[in-house]
Amino acid sequence: MSGTDDALVFRAVREKVLDQFTDLVDIALNGDRDAAAEIARKHLPRLLAGLRALLADHVPDADGRCVACASRRRRGPRLCRQFTEFQLAIVTYDERPLRPARHRRWRKRNP
């Protein structure tokens, strides 16, 4: 696959996942108790496993910098951008539900 093909596949998969998240949230918030409970039982463990896998690469090195996020140019401890975004999304969810991802690489290519 070429870089362009990879980008198209990534975009399609990303959109599909985000659509599924929107559907799950809609059922959890607006569905009846049985539907919401089913969503929680079936999808919550999967979502948390996926989140754990995603954040598994975002661990501090011996200097306290996130291995995945840290720039070689910056020295000293630095907060992990992905973990910080995750924590902010949880804390501010009621104010801004389902905020779009703000990953810097995605923003540059798709303003």
Short mmCIF file of N, CA, C and O in Angstrom, two decimals:
data_model
loop_
_atom_site.label_atom_id
_atom_site.label_comp_id
_atom_site.label_asym_id
_atom_site.label_seq_id
_atom_site.Cartn_x
_atom_site.Cartn_y
_atom_site.Cartn_z
N MET A 1 0.83 -1.18 0.00
CA MET A 1 0.00 0.00 0.00
C MET A 1 0.87 1.24 0.00
O MET A 1 1.90 1.29 0.66
N SER A 2 0.41 2.24 -0.69
CA SER A 2 1.14 3.50 -0.70
C SER A 2 0.70 4.34 0.49
O SER A 2 -0.28 4.03 1.17
N GLY A 3 1.41 5.44 0.72
CA GLY A 3 1.06 6.34 1.81
C GLY A 3 -0.35 6.89 1.66
O GLY A 3 -1.09 7.04 2.63
N THR A 4 -0.74 7.19 0.41
CA THR A 4 -2.09 7.70 0.15
C THR A 4 -3.14 6.65 0.49
O THR A 4 -4.16 6.96 1.10
N ASP A 5 -2.88 5.41 0.09
CA ASP A 5 -3.80 4.32 0.41
C ASP A 5 -3.92 4.14 1.93
O ASP A 5 -5.01 3.95 2.45
N ASP A 6 -2.78 4.20 2.61
CA ASP A 6 -2.78 4.08 4.07
C ASP A 6 -3.62 5.18 4.70
O ASP A 6 -4.40 4.94 5.62
N ALA A 7 -3.48 6.40 4.19
CA ALA A 7 -4.24 7.52 4.73
C ALA A 7 -5.73 7.33 4.50
O ALA A 7 -6.54 7.63 5.39
N LEU A 8 -6.11 6.83 3.34
CA LEU A 8 -7.53 6.59 3.06
C LEU A 8 -8.11 5.50 3.96
O LEU A 8 -9.22 5.63 4.47
N VAL A 9 -7.35 4.43 4.15
CA VAL A 9 -7.80 3.35 5.02
C VAL A 9 -7.90 3.85 6.45
O VAL A 9 -8.90 3.60 7.14
N PHE A 10 -6.89 4.59 6.90
CA PHE A 10 -6.92 5.13 8.25
C PHE A 10 -8.14 6.02 8.45
O PHE A 10 -8.85 5.92 9.45
N ARG A 11 -8.41 6.89 7.49
CA ARG A 11 -9.55 7.80 7.60
C ARG A 11 -10.86 7.01 7.65
O ARG A 11 -11.74 7.32 8.45
N ALA A 12 -11.00 6.00 6.81
CA ALA A 12 -12.23 5.20 6.79
C ALA A 12 -12.43 4.45 8.11
O ALA A 12 -13.54 4.44 8.66
N VAL A 13 -11.37 3.85 8.61
CA VAL A 13 -11.46 3.12 9.88
C VAL A 13 -11.78 4.09 11.02
O VAL A 13 -12.64 3.82 11.86
N ARG A 14 -11.10 5.23 11.03
CA ARG A 14 -11.33 6.24 12.07
C ARG A 14 -12.78 6.71 12.06
O ARG A 14 -13.42 6.79 13.10
N GLU A 15 -13.32 7.02 10.89
CA GLU A 15 -14.70 7.47 10.78
C GLU A 15 -15.67 6.40 11.25
O GLU A 15 -16.66 6.69 11.93
N LYS A 16 -15.40 5.15 10.90
CA LYS A 16 -16.26 4.04 11.31
C LYS A 16 -16.27 3.90 12.83
O LYS A 16 -17.32 3.74 13.45
N VAL A 17 -15.09 3.96 13.43
CA VAL A 17 -14.99 3.84 14.89
C VAL A 17 -15.71 5.00 15.57
O VAL A 17 -16.48 4.80 16.52
N LEU A 18 -15.50 6.22 15.09
CA LEU A 18 -16.17 7.37 15.69
C LEU A 18 -17.68 7.29 15.53
O LEU A 18 -18.44 7.66 16.44
N ASP A 19 -18.16 6.79 14.39
CA ASP A 19 -19.59 6.59 14.20
C ASP A 19 -20.15 5.56 15.18
O ASP A 19 -21.23 5.73 15.75
N GLN A 20 -19.39 4.49 15.40
CA GLN A 20 -19.81 3.47 16.36
C GLN A 20 -19.87 4.06 17.77
O GLN A 20 -20.81 3.78 18.52
N PHE A 21 -18.89 4.89 18.13
CA PHE A 21 -18.91 5.54 19.44
C PHE A 21 -20.15 6.40 19.59
O PHE A 21 -20.81 6.39 20.62
N THR A 22 -20.48 7.16 18.55
CA THR A 22 -21.66 8.02 18.59
C THR A 22 -22.92 7.19 18.79
O THR A 22 -23.78 7.55 19.60
N ASP A 23 -23.02 6.07 18.08
CA ASP A 23 -24.18 5.19 18.23
C ASP A 23 -24.27 4.63 19.65
O ASP A 23 -25.35 4.57 20.24
N LEU A 24 -23.14 4.19 20.20
CA LEU A 24 -23.13 3.64 21.55
C LEU A 24 -23.54 4.68 22.58
O LEU A 24 -24.33 4.39 23.49
N VAL A 25 -23.03 5.88 22.45
CA VAL A 25 -23.40 6.94 23.39
C VAL A 25 -24.88 7.26 23.26
O VAL A 25 -25.58 7.45 24.27
N ASP A 26 -25.40 7.30 22.05
CA ASP A 26 -26.81 7.59 21.83
C ASP A 26 -27.69 6.54 22.52
O ASP A 26 -28.66 6.89 23.21
N ILE A 27 -27.34 5.28 22.37
CA ILE A 27 -28.13 4.22 23.00
C ILE A 27 -27.99 4.30 24.52
O ILE A 27 -28.98 4.17 25.24
N ALA A 28 -26.78 4.54 25.00
CA ALA A 28 -26.56 4.62 26.45
C ALA A 28 -27.34 5.78 27.07
O ALA A 28 -27.89 5.64 28.16
N LEU A 29 -27.42 6.91 26.37
CA LEU A 29 -28.10 8.09 26.92
C LEU A 29 -29.60 8.10 26.64
O LEU A 29 -30.38 8.58 27.47
N ASN A 30 -30.00 7.60 25.49
CA ASN A 30 -31.40 7.74 25.08
C ASN A 30 -32.17 6.43 25.00
O ASN A 30 -33.39 6.46 24.82
N GLY A 31 -31.48 5.31 25.10
CA GLY A 31 -32.16 4.03 25.02
C GLY A 31 -32.82 3.67 26.34
O GLY A 31 -32.61 4.32 27.36
N ASP A 32 -33.62 2.62 26.30
CA ASP A 32 -34.25 2.18 27.55
C ASP A 32 -33.20 1.49 28.42
O ASP A 32 -32.07 1.28 28.01
N ARG A 33 -33.59 1.14 29.62
CA ARG A 33 -32.64 0.56 30.59
C ARG A 33 -32.00 -0.72 30.06
O ARG A 33 -30.81 -0.94 30.23
N ASP A 34 -32.79 -1.57 29.43
CA ASP A 34 -32.25 -2.83 28.93
C ASP A 34 -31.22 -2.61 27.83
O ASP A 34 -30.18 -3.25 27.81
N ALA A 35 -31.51 -1.69 26.93
CA ALA A 35 -30.58 -1.39 25.84
C ALA A 35 -29.29 -0.79 26.39
O ALA A 35 -28.19 -1.16 25.98
N ALA A 36 -29.43 0.13 27.34
CA ALA A 36 -28.24 0.76 27.94
C ALA A 36 -27.40 -0.27 28.70
O ALA A 36 -26.17 -0.26 28.61
N ALA A 37 -28.07 -1.17 29.41
CA ALA A 37 -27.34 -2.20 30.15
C ALA A 37 -26.62 -3.14 29.19
O ALA A 37 -25.47 -3.54 29.44
N GLU A 38 -27.26 -3.48 28.10
CA GLU A 38 -26.64 -4.35 27.10
C GLU A 38 -25.41 -3.69 26.49
O GLU A 38 -24.37 -4.32 26.30
N ILE A 39 -25.52 -2.42 26.19
CA ILE A 39 -24.38 -1.67 25.64
C ILE A 39 -23.23 -1.70 26.64
O ILE A 39 -22.08 -1.93 26.28
N ALA A 40 -23.54 -1.44 27.90
CA ALA A 40 -22.50 -1.43 28.93
C ALA A 40 -21.83 -2.79 29.06
O ALA A 40 -20.60 -2.89 29.10
N ARG A 41 -22.63 -3.85 29.11
CA ARG A 41 -22.06 -5.20 29.26
C ARG A 41 -21.23 -5.63 28.06
O ARG A 41 -20.19 -6.25 28.21
N LYS A 42 -21.72 -5.32 26.89
CA LYS A 42 -21.06 -5.80 25.68
C LYS A 42 -19.87 -4.92 25.25
O LYS A 42 -18.84 -5.44 24.85
N HIS A 43 -20.03 -3.61 25.35
CA HIS A 43 -19.03 -2.73 24.75
C HIS A 43 -18.08 -2.05 25.74
O HIS A 43 -16.95 -1.74 25.36
N LEU A 44 -18.49 -1.82 26.96
CA LEU A 44 -17.61 -1.14 27.91
C LEU A 44 -16.30 -1.89 28.15
O LEU A 44 -15.22 -1.28 28.09
N PRO A 45 -16.33 -3.20 28.38
CA PRO A 45 -15.06 -3.91 28.55
C PRO A 45 -14.15 -3.82 27.31
O PRO A 45 -12.94 -3.67 27.43
N ARG A 46 -14.75 -3.88 26.12
CA ARG A 46 -13.97 -3.76 24.89
C ARG A 46 -13.35 -2.38 24.75
O ARG A 46 -12.19 -2.25 24.35
N LEU A 47 -14.15 -1.35 25.03
CA LEU A 47 -13.64 0.01 24.93
C LEU A 47 -12.50 0.26 25.91
O LEU A 47 -11.49 0.88 25.57
N LEU A 48 -12.66 -0.24 27.13
CA LEU A 48 -11.60 -0.05 28.12
C LEU A 48 -10.35 -0.85 27.76
O LEU A 48 -9.23 -0.37 27.97
N ALA A 49 -10.52 -2.03 27.19
CA ALA A 49 -9.35 -2.80 26.74
C ALA A 49 -8.63 -2.06 25.62
O ALA A 49 -7.40 -2.00 25.59
N GLY A 50 -9.40 -1.47 24.70
CA GLY A 50 -8.79 -0.69 23.63
C GLY A 50 -8.07 0.53 24.16
O GLY A 50 -6.97 0.87 23.71
N LEU A 51 -8.67 1.19 25.12
CA LEU A 51 -8.04 2.37 25.73
C LEU A 51 -6.75 1.98 26.45
O LEU A 51 -5.73 2.66 26.33
N ARG A 52 -6.81 0.89 27.19
CA ARG A 52 -5.58 0.42 27.87
C ARG A 52 -4.47 0.12 26.86
O ARG A 52 -3.31 0.45 27.08
N ALA A 53 -4.84 -0.51 25.76
CA ALA A 53 -3.84 -0.84 24.74
C ALA A 53 -3.26 0.44 24.12
O ALA A 53 -2.06 0.54 23.89
N LEU A 54 -4.13 1.41 23.87
CA LEU A 54 -3.68 2.67 23.30
C LEU A 54 -2.73 3.40 24.25
O LEU A 54 -1.68 3.91 23.84
N LEU A 55 -3.09 3.43 25.52
CA LEU A 55 -2.27 4.15 26.49
C LEU A 55 -1.04 3.35 26.95
O LEU A 55 -0.16 3.90 27.60
N ALA A 56 -0.97 2.08 26.60
CA ALA A 56 0.17 1.25 27.02
C ALA A 56 1.49 1.78 26.47
O ALA A 56 2.54 1.60 27.10
N ASP A 57 1.46 2.43 25.32
CA ASP A 57 2.68 3.00 24.75
C ASP A 57 3.04 4.33 25.39
O ASP A 57 4.14 4.82 25.22
N HIS A 58 2.11 4.92 26.11
CA HIS A 58 2.32 6.24 26.69
C HIS A 58 2.70 6.11 28.16
O HIS A 58 1.92 6.40 29.06
N VAL A 59 3.92 5.66 28.38
CA VAL A 59 4.45 5.48 29.72
C VAL A 59 5.72 6.30 29.86
O VAL A 59 6.42 6.56 28.88
N PRO A 60 6.03 6.73 31.08
CA PRO A 60 7.23 7.55 31.26
C PRO A 60 8.51 6.72 31.16
O PRO A 60 8.55 5.56 31.56
N ASP A 61 9.54 7.36 30.60
CA ASP A 61 10.85 6.72 30.58
C ASP A 61 11.58 7.05 31.88
O ASP A 61 10.98 7.61 32.81
N ALA A 62 12.84 6.74 31.97
CA ALA A 62 13.61 6.98 33.20
C ALA A 62 13.68 8.46 33.56
O ALA A 62 13.85 8.81 34.72
N ASP A 63 13.53 9.34 32.57
CA ASP A 63 13.59 10.78 32.81
C ASP A 63 12.21 11.39 33.08
O ASP A 63 12.08 12.61 33.22
N GLY A 64 11.16 10.56 33.09
CA GLY A 64 9.82 11.06 33.36
C GLY A 64 9.07 11.56 32.14
O GLY A 64 8.01 12.16 32.26
N ARG A 65 9.61 11.34 30.94
CA ARG A 65 8.94 11.77 29.71
C ARG A 65 8.19 10.60 29.09
O ARG A 65 8.68 9.48 29.10
N CYS A 66 7.04 10.89 28.53
CA CYS A 66 6.28 9.86 27.84
C CYS A 66 7.10 9.39 26.64
O CYS A 66 7.52 10.20 25.81
N VAL A 67 7.30 8.11 26.52
CA VAL A 67 8.10 7.55 25.44
C VAL A 67 7.49 7.86 24.08
O VAL A 67 8.19 8.19 23.13
N ALA A 68 6.17 7.79 23.96
CA ALA A 68 5.51 8.00 22.68
C ALA A 68 5.36 9.48 22.32
O ALA A 68 5.38 9.84 21.15
N CYS A 69 5.23 10.35 23.31
CA CYS A 69 4.95 11.77 23.04
C CYS A 69 6.19 12.66 23.09
O CYS A 69 6.21 13.71 22.45
N ALA A 70 7.17 12.28 23.87
CA ALA A 70 8.30 13.18 24.14
C ALA A 70 9.13 13.44 22.89
O ALA A 70 9.39 12.56 22.09
N SER A 71 9.50 14.66 22.77
CA SER A 71 10.39 15.08 21.69
C SER A 71 11.82 14.92 22.18
O SER A 71 12.12 15.14 23.35
N ARG A 72 12.69 14.55 21.31
CA ARG A 72 14.11 14.42 21.67
C ARG A 72 14.71 15.78 22.03
O ARG A 72 15.68 15.87 22.74
N ARG A 73 14.11 16.84 21.51
CA ARG A 73 14.65 18.18 21.73
C ARG A 73 14.34 18.72 23.12
O ARG A 73 15.03 19.58 23.61
N ARG A 74 13.29 18.24 23.74
CA ARG A 74 12.92 18.74 25.07
C ARG A 74 13.50 17.83 26.14
O ARG A 74 13.44 16.63 26.04
N ARG A 75 13.98 18.43 27.15
CA ARG A 75 14.58 17.70 28.27
C ARG A 75 13.67 17.75 29.48
O ARG A 75 12.84 18.65 29.61
N GLY A 76 13.86 16.83 30.38
CA GLY A 76 13.13 16.83 31.64
C GLY A 76 11.75 16.21 31.53
O GLY A 76 11.28 15.87 30.45
N PRO A 77 11.08 16.03 32.67
CA PRO A 77 9.76 15.42 32.68
C PRO A 77 8.76 16.24 31.88
O PRO A 77 8.83 17.46 31.85
N ARG A 78 7.84 15.55 31.25
CA ARG A 78 6.81 16.21 30.47
C ARG A 78 5.56 15.35 30.51
O ARG A 78 5.63 14.14 30.35
N LEU A 79 4.42 15.98 30.70
CA LEU A 79 3.17 15.24 30.72
C LEU A 79 2.89 14.59 29.37
O LEU A 79 3.19 15.17 28.33
N CYS A 80 2.31 13.42 29.41
CA CYS A 80 1.92 12.72 28.20
C CYS A 80 0.71 13.41 27.60
O CYS A 80 -0.32 13.57 28.25
N ARG A 81 0.82 13.83 26.37
CA ARG A 81 -0.27 14.55 25.70
C ARG A 81 -1.52 13.69 25.58
O ARG A 81 -2.63 14.17 25.82
N GLN A 82 -1.38 12.44 25.20
CA GLN A 82 -2.55 11.57 25.02
C GLN A 82 -3.24 11.28 26.34
O GLN A 82 -4.47 11.30 26.42
N PHE A 83 -2.46 10.99 27.36
CA PHE A 83 -3.06 10.71 28.66
C PHE A 83 -3.75 11.96 29.20
O PHE A 83 -4.82 11.90 29.78
N THR A 84 -3.15 13.12 28.99
CA THR A 84 -3.73 14.39 29.41
C THR A 84 -5.04 14.64 28.67
O THR A 84 -6.05 15.03 29.28
N GLU A 85 -5.07 14.41 27.36
CA GLU A 85 -6.30 14.59 26.58
C GLU A 85 -7.39 13.64 27.08
O GLU A 85 -8.55 14.02 27.18
N PHE A 86 -7.01 12.41 27.38
CA PHE A 86 -7.96 11.43 27.90
C PHE A 86 -8.55 11.92 29.22
O PHE A 86 -9.77 11.92 29.42
N GLN A 87 -7.69 12.35 30.13
CA GLN A 87 -8.16 12.81 31.43
C GLN A 87 -9.05 14.04 31.30
O GLN A 87 -10.09 14.14 31.95
N LEU A 88 -8.67 14.97 30.45
CA LEU A 88 -9.50 16.16 30.23
C LEU A 88 -10.87 15.81 29.65
O LEU A 88 -11.88 16.41 30.01
N ALA A 89 -10.90 14.83 28.74
CA ALA A 89 -12.17 14.41 28.15
C ALA A 89 -13.10 13.84 29.21
O ALA A 89 -14.31 14.08 29.18
N ILE A 90 -12.55 13.10 30.15
CA ILE A 90 -13.37 12.52 31.23
C ILE A 90 -13.88 13.62 32.14
O ILE A 90 -15.07 13.67 32.47
N VAL A 91 -13.00 14.52 32.54
CA VAL A 91 -13.36 15.57 33.49
C VAL A 91 -14.36 16.56 32.90
O VAL A 91 -15.27 17.02 33.57
N THR A 92 -14.21 16.89 31.62
CA THR A 92 -15.06 17.92 31.00
C THR A 92 -16.17 17.33 30.15
O THR A 92 -16.83 18.07 29.43
N TYR A 93 -16.45 16.05 30.26
CA TYR A 93 -17.44 15.40 29.39
C TYR A 93 -18.80 16.08 29.44
O TYR A 93 -19.42 16.31 28.41
N ASP A 94 -19.28 16.42 30.62
CA ASP A 94 -20.61 17.03 30.73
C ASP A 94 -20.69 18.38 30.04
O ASP A 94 -21.75 18.80 29.60
N GLU A 95 -19.57 19.08 29.94
CA GLU A 95 -19.54 20.39 29.30
C GLU A 95 -19.38 20.28 27.79
O GLU A 95 -19.90 21.07 27.04
N ARG A 96 -18.60 19.28 27.35
CA ARG A 96 -18.32 19.13 25.91
C ARG A 96 -18.35 17.65 25.53
O ARG A 96 -17.31 17.06 25.26
N PRO A 97 -19.51 17.02 25.49
CA PRO A 97 -19.56 15.59 25.16
C PRO A 97 -19.06 15.31 23.74
O PRO A 97 -19.30 16.09 22.83
N LEU A 98 -18.35 14.22 23.61
CA LEU A 98 -17.84 13.74 22.32
C LEU A 98 -17.08 14.81 21.54
O LEU A 98 -17.28 15.01 20.36
N ARG A 99 -16.17 15.46 22.22
CA ARG A 99 -15.30 16.44 21.58
C ARG A 99 -14.44 15.75 20.54
O ARG A 99 -13.93 14.67 20.77
N PRO A 100 -14.26 16.36 19.37
CA PRO A 100 -13.42 15.73 18.34
C PRO A 100 -11.98 15.56 18.82
O PRO A 100 -11.50 16.35 19.63
N ALA A 101 -11.33 14.56 18.31
CA ALA A 101 -9.92 14.32 18.65
C ALA A 101 -9.08 15.51 18.23
O ALA A 101 -9.36 16.15 17.23
N ARG A 102 -8.04 15.79 18.99
CA ARG A 102 -7.20 16.94 18.70
C ARG A 102 -5.75 16.54 18.46
O ARG A 102 -4.84 17.29 18.75
N HIS A 103 -5.54 15.36 17.95
CA HIS A 103 -4.18 14.91 17.71
C HIS A 103 -3.50 15.83 16.70
O HIS A 103 -4.05 16.15 15.66
N ARG A 104 -2.30 16.28 17.02
CA ARG A 104 -1.64 17.30 16.20
C ARG A 104 -1.41 16.85 14.76
O ARG A 104 -1.50 17.63 13.84
N ARG A 105 -1.11 15.60 14.52
CA ARG A 105 -0.88 15.13 13.15
C ARG A 105 -2.18 15.16 12.35
O ARG A 105 -2.20 15.48 11.19
N TRP A 106 -3.28 14.78 12.99
CA TRP A 106 -4.56 14.78 12.32
C TRP A 106 -4.98 16.21 11.96
O TRP A 106 -5.48 16.49 10.90
N ARG A 107 -4.75 17.16 12.87
CA ARG A 107 -5.12 18.55 12.66
C ARG A 107 -4.37 19.15 11.48
O ARG A 107 -4.91 19.87 10.69
N LYS A 108 -3.09 18.84 11.35
CA LYS A 108 -2.27 19.42 10.28
C LYS A 108 -2.77 18.98 8.90
O LYS A 108 -2.79 19.75 7.97
N ARG A 109 -3.16 17.74 8.79
CA ARG A 109 -3.58 17.20 7.50
C ARG A 109 -5.04 17.48 7.19
O ARG A 109 -5.45 17.48 6.04
N ASN A 110 -5.84 17.69 8.21
CA ASN A 110 -7.27 17.86 8.02
C ASN A 110 -7.77 19.05 8.82
O ASN A 110 -8.40 18.88 9.85
N PRO A 111 -7.53 20.26 8.35
CA PRO A 111 -7.92 21.45 9.11
C PRO A 111 -9.42 21.61 9.22
O PRO A 111 -10.21 21.12 8.52
#
